PDB file of C-alpha atoms in Angstrom:
ATOM      1  CA  MET A  20       4.917 -17.384  -4.484  1.00 45.00           C
ATOM      2  CA  LYS A  21       5.057 -17.991  -8.936  1.00 49.00           C
ATOM      3  CA  ILE A  22       6.037 -14.776 -10.503  1.00 51.00           C
ATOM      4  CA  CYS A  23       4.754 -14.296 -14.070  1.00 63.00           C
ATOM      5  CA  ILE A  24       7.346 -13.775 -16.355  1.00 70.00           C
ATOM      6  CA  ARG A  25       4.714 -10.949 -17.860  1.00 70.00           C
ATOM      7  CA  HIS A  26       4.848  -9.348 -14.862  1.00 67.00           C
ATOM      8  CA  GLU A  27       7.747  -9.652 -14.040  1.00 70.00           C
ATOM      9  CA  ILE A  28       9.016  -7.876 -17.527  1.00 75.00           C
ATOM     10  CA  GLN A  29       6.407  -5.023 -16.532  1.00 74.00           C
ATOM     11  CA  ASN A  30       8.091  -4.143 -13.507  1.00 66.00           C
ATOM     12  CA  ILE A  31      11.464  -4.105 -14.566  1.00 74.00           C
ATOM     13  CA  ALA A  32      10.236  -1.706 -16.527  1.00 76.00           C
ATOM     14  CA  LYS A  33       8.291   0.090 -14.238  1.00 78.00           C
ATOM     15  CA  LEU A  34      11.652   0.180 -12.327  1.00 77.00           C
ATOM     16  CA  ARG A  35      13.870   1.135 -14.824  1.00 78.00           C
ATOM     17  CA  SER A  36      11.399   4.255 -15.697  1.00 81.00           C
ATOM     18  CA  HIS A  37      12.401   5.081 -12.523  1.00 74.00           C
ATOM     19  CA  LYS A  38      15.763   4.549 -12.851  1.00 80.00           C
ATOM     20  CA  LEU A  39      16.303   2.329  -9.961  1.00 80.00           C
ATOM     21  CA  LYS A  40      18.450  -0.574 -10.649  1.00 86.00           C
ATOM     22  CA  VAL A  41      16.891  -4.059 -10.802  1.00 85.00           C
ATOM     23  CA  THR A  42      17.077  -6.116  -7.852  1.00 85.00           C
ATOM     24  CA  PRO A  43      15.387  -9.627  -6.496  1.00 87.00           C
ATOM     25  CA  ILE A  44      13.778  -7.833  -3.985  1.00 87.00           C
ATOM     26  CA  ARG A  45      12.854  -4.885  -5.586  1.00 87.00           C
ATOM     27  CA  LEU A  46      10.602  -7.407  -7.991  1.00 86.00           C
ATOM     28  CA  GLU A  47       9.583  -9.588  -5.297  1.00 89.00           C
ATOM     29  CA  LEU A  48       8.401  -7.273  -3.877  1.00 89.00           C
ATOM     30  CA  LEU A  49       6.428  -5.885  -7.273  1.00 88.00           C
ATOM     31  CA  ASP A  50       5.044  -8.793  -7.718  1.00 88.00           C
ATOM     32  CA  ILE A  51       4.264  -9.455  -3.781  1.00 91.00           C
ATOM     33  CA  LEU A  52       2.345  -5.806  -3.830  1.00 90.00           C
ATOM     34  CA  GLU A  53       0.623  -6.089  -7.319  1.00 87.00           C
ATOM     35  CA  HIS A  54      -0.779 -10.053  -5.754  1.00 87.00           C
ATOM     36  CA  ALA A  55      -2.121  -8.654  -2.544  1.00 85.00           C
ATOM     37  CA  ARG A  56      -5.956  -8.062  -2.327  1.00 79.00           C
ATOM     38  CA  GLU A  57      -5.522  -5.297   0.413  1.00 80.00           C
ATOM     39  CA  PRO A  58      -2.994  -3.116   1.583  1.00 85.00           C
ATOM     40  CA  VAL A  59       0.151  -5.397   3.370  1.00 87.00           C
ATOM     41  CA  SER A  60       2.413  -4.910   6.329  1.00 88.00           C
ATOM     42  CA  VAL A  61       6.347  -5.390   6.446  1.00 90.00           C
ATOM     43  CA  LYS A  62       5.135  -8.065   8.724  1.00 89.00           C
ATOM     44  CA  THR A  63       3.714 -10.168   6.191  1.00 89.00           C
ATOM     45  CA  ILE A  64       5.928  -8.945   2.741  1.00 92.00           C
ATOM     46  CA  LYS A  65       8.729 -10.497   5.272  1.00 92.00           C
ATOM     47  CA  GLN A  66       6.879 -13.712   5.667  1.00 89.00           C
ATOM     48  CA  SER A  67       6.456 -13.699   1.338  1.00 89.00           C
ATOM     49  CA  LEU A  68       9.755 -13.024   0.442  1.00 87.00           C
ATOM     50  CA  LYS A  69      11.693 -15.123  -1.080  1.00 82.00           C
ATOM     51  CA  VAL A  70      14.959 -13.689  -1.534  1.00 73.00           C
ATOM     52  CA  SER A  71      17.276 -14.816   0.655  1.00 69.00           C
ATOM     53  CA  GLY A  72      19.468 -12.099   2.593  1.00 71.00           C
ATOM     54  CA  ALA A  73      16.317  -9.889   2.815  1.00 83.00           C
ATOM     55  CA  ASP A  74      16.175  -8.426   6.398  1.00 89.00           C
ATOM     56  CA  ILE A  75      13.210  -5.884   7.623  1.00 90.00           C
ATOM     57  CA  ALA A  76      15.840  -3.180   6.991  1.00 92.00           C
ATOM     58  CA  SER A  77      16.431  -3.893   3.162  1.00 92.00           C
ATOM     59  CA  ILE A  78      12.493  -4.406   3.274  1.00 93.00           C
ATOM     60  CA  TYR A  79      11.829  -0.838   5.055  1.00 93.00           C
ATOM     61  CA  ARG A  80      14.879   0.771   2.330  1.00 92.00           C
ATOM     62  CA  ASN A  81      13.119  -0.713  -0.913  1.00 91.00           C
ATOM     63  CA  LEU A  82       9.652   0.230   0.675  1.00 94.00           C
ATOM     64  CA  GLU A  83      10.877   3.565   0.999  1.00 93.00           C
ATOM     65  CA  ALA A  84      12.569   3.699  -2.824  1.00 91.00           C
ATOM     66  CA  LEU A  85       9.814   2.584  -4.388  1.00 91.00           C
ATOM     67  CA  LYS A  86       7.311   5.383  -2.347  1.00 91.00           C
ATOM     68  CA  LYS A  87       9.049   7.939  -2.715  1.00 88.00           C
ATOM     69  CA  LEU A  88       9.027   7.267  -6.659  1.00 85.00           C
ATOM     70  CA  GLY A  89       5.360   6.923  -5.964  1.00 84.00           C
ATOM     71  CA  VAL A  90       5.582   3.095  -7.139  1.00 87.00           C
ATOM     72  CA  VAL A  91       4.397   1.945  -4.059  1.00 89.00           C
ATOM     73  CA  LEU A  92       2.140   4.089  -0.951  1.00 85.00           C
ATOM     74  CA  GLN A  93       1.706   4.169   2.354  1.00 87.00           C
ATOM     75  CA  VAL A  94      -0.525   3.847   4.027  1.00 80.00           C
ATOM     76  CA  GLN A  95      -0.266   5.052   7.788  1.00 70.00           C
ATOM     77  CA  LEU A  96      -3.155   3.673  10.571  1.00 66.00           C
ATOM     78  CA  GLU A  97      -4.099   4.189  13.648  1.00 59.00           C
ATOM     79  CA  LYS A  98      -1.992   2.133  15.212  1.00 61.00           C
ATOM     80  CA  GLY A  99       1.302   3.038  13.538  1.00 65.00           C
ATOM     81  CA  GLU A 100       2.269   0.204  11.485  1.00 71.00           C
ATOM     82  CA  GLY A 101       2.845   0.812   8.210  1.00 80.00           C
ATOM     83  CA  PHE A 102       0.586  -0.935   5.203  1.00 85.00           C
ATOM     84  CA  TYR A 103       1.894  -0.844   1.621  1.00 89.00           C
ATOM     85  CA  GLU A 104       0.502  -0.800  -1.484  1.00 86.00           C
ATOM     86  CA  LEU A 105       0.771  -0.038  -5.270  1.00 85.00           C
ATOM     87  CA  SER A 106      -0.135   3.395  -6.877  1.00 82.00           C
ATOM     88  CA  GLY A 107      -1.788   4.021  -9.789  1.00 72.00           C
ATOM     89  CA  ARG A 108      -5.184   1.951  -8.933  1.00 68.00           C
ATOM     90  CA  ASP A 109      -8.528   2.763  -8.553  1.00 68.00           C
ATOM     91  CA  HIS A 110      -8.757   5.461  -6.079  1.00 70.00           C
ATOM     92  CA  HIS A 111     -10.285   3.421  -2.784  1.00 73.00           C
ATOM     93  CA  HIS A 112     -10.221   3.895   1.096  1.00 78.00           C
ATOM     94  CA  HIS A 113      -9.824   1.514   3.710  1.00 80.00           C
ATOM     95  CA  VAL A 114     -11.582  -0.656   6.495  1.00 85.00           C
ATOM     96  CA  ILE A 115      -9.530  -1.779   9.550  1.00 83.00           C
ATOM     97  CA  CYS A 116     -11.100  -3.994  12.519  1.00 87.00           C
ATOM     98  CA  GLU A 117      -9.470  -2.629  15.397  1.00 86.00           C
ATOM     99  CA  ASN A 118      -9.171  -6.296  17.192  1.00 88.00           C
ATOM    100  CA  CYS A 119      -7.106  -8.082  14.376  1.00 85.00           C
ATOM    101  CA  GLY A 120      -6.103  -5.349  12.655  1.00 79.00           C
ATOM    102  CA  LYS A 121      -7.324  -6.711   8.979  1.00 83.00           C
ATOM    103  CA  VAL A 122      -7.230  -4.241   6.608  1.00 81.00           C
ATOM    104  CA  CYS A 123     -10.472  -3.695   3.617  1.00 82.00           C
ATOM    105  CA  ASP A 124     -10.007  -2.525   0.585  1.00 78.00           C
ATOM    106  CA  VAL A 125     -13.498   0.088   0.260  1.00 79.00           C
ATOM    107  CA  PRO A 126     -14.857   1.131  -3.828  1.00 73.00           C
ATOM    108  CA  LYS A 127     -14.747   4.660  -4.052  1.00 66.00           C
ATOM    109  CA  PHE A 128     -16.392   6.929  -3.391  1.00 66.00           C
ATOM    110  CA  HIS A 129     -15.481  10.623  -3.634  1.00 64.00           C
ATOM    111  CA  PRO A 130     -16.404  13.256  -1.189  1.00 68.00           C
ATOM    112  CA  LYS A 131     -16.487  16.896  -3.288  1.00 72.00           C
ATOM    113  CA  THR A 132     -17.964  18.729  -0.574  1.00 78.00           C
ATOM    114  CA  MET A 133     -15.505  17.823   2.254  1.00 78.00           C
ATOM    115  CA  GLU A 134     -12.955  18.560   0.037  1.00 82.00           C
ATOM    116  CA  GLU A 135     -14.191  21.719  -0.644  1.00 85.00           C
ATOM    117  CA  ASN A 136     -15.134  22.309   2.208  1.00 84.00           C
ATOM    118  CA  ALA A 137     -10.850  21.347   3.090  1.00 84.00           C
ATOM    119  CA  LEU A 138      -9.306  23.722  -0.339  1.00 88.00           C
ATOM    120  CA  LYS A 139     -11.779  26.801   2.005  1.00 89.00           C
ATOM    121  CA  ALA A 140     -10.797  26.185   5.587  1.00 91.00           C
ATOM    122  CA  SER A 141      -7.476  26.244   4.389  1.00 92.00           C
ATOM    123  CA  GLY A 142      -6.391  28.334   2.015  1.00 92.00           C
ATOM    124  CA  PHE A 143      -5.066  25.933   0.000  1.00 91.00           C
ATOM    125  CA  ALA A 144      -4.960  26.496  -3.931  1.00 91.00           C
ATOM    126  CA  ARG A 145      -5.119  22.416  -4.609  1.00 88.00           C
ATOM    127  CA  ILE A 146      -5.766  19.191  -2.922  1.00 84.00           C
ATOM    128  CA  ASN A 147      -3.764  16.170  -5.056  1.00 81.00           C
ATOM    129  CA  ARG A 148      -5.003  13.493  -3.172  1.00 74.00           C
ATOM    130  CA  HIS A 149      -6.442  12.365   0.702  1.00 76.00           C
ATOM    131  CA  SER A 150      -7.034   9.189   2.380  1.00 75.00           C
ATOM    132  CA  LEU A 151      -9.674   8.438   4.694  1.00 78.00           C
ATOM    133  CA  GLU A 152     -10.372   5.073   6.891  1.00 80.00           C
ATOM    134  CA  PHE A 153     -12.684   3.772   8.534  1.00 85.00           C
ATOM    135  CA  PHE A 154     -12.229   1.600  11.634  1.00 87.00           C
ATOM    136  CA  GLY A 155     -14.417  -1.068  13.461  1.00 89.00           C
ATOM    137  CA  LEU A 156     -14.744  -4.380  13.775  1.00 93.00           C
ATOM    138  CA  CYS A 157     -14.467  -7.652  11.160  1.00 91.00           C
ATOM    139  CA  LYS A 158     -16.563 -10.357  11.365  1.00 94.00           C
ATOM    140  CA  ASN A 159     -14.788 -12.870  12.764  1.00 93.00           C
ATOM    141  CA  CYS A 160     -13.783 -10.654  15.485  1.00 93.00           C
ATOM    142  CA  LEU A 161     -17.579  -9.970  16.328  1.00 92.00           C
ATOM    143  CA  ASN A 162     -18.249 -13.024  16.394  1.00 92.00           C
ATOM    144  CA  LYS A 163     -15.874 -14.036  18.869  1.00 87.00           C
ATOM    145  CA  LYS A 164     -16.923 -11.787  21.648  1.00 73.00           C
TER     146      LYS A 164
END
């Protein structure tokens, strides 16, 4: 994966603004997530990383550090595998294939009445964010059956 100099400069600034050490693995993680069209698994990240010595534990540690600072979001899916994406993008939901695990973004729609009902039922003062996933079969998997 070719890293664009402008994006690398932005990613360095992003890490420094959160008081995180700038390391090759963090820069490459941000670059991978920046260019991803949908949330990516750690397995996919591992396959995409060019940094030598980047084992699974290092990937998880760095993703966790970025997640704690709100730079990265973890999308927890039904089967437990975590997928990751950059935060700060437009709010969206996901549709997941129950057969092959493919994850696609669904453009923003805001179910305001669901949020209002959740506030009333829970007694919460406010809702900061929500997560909504749809599960089904992608066209490839449906055609194989």
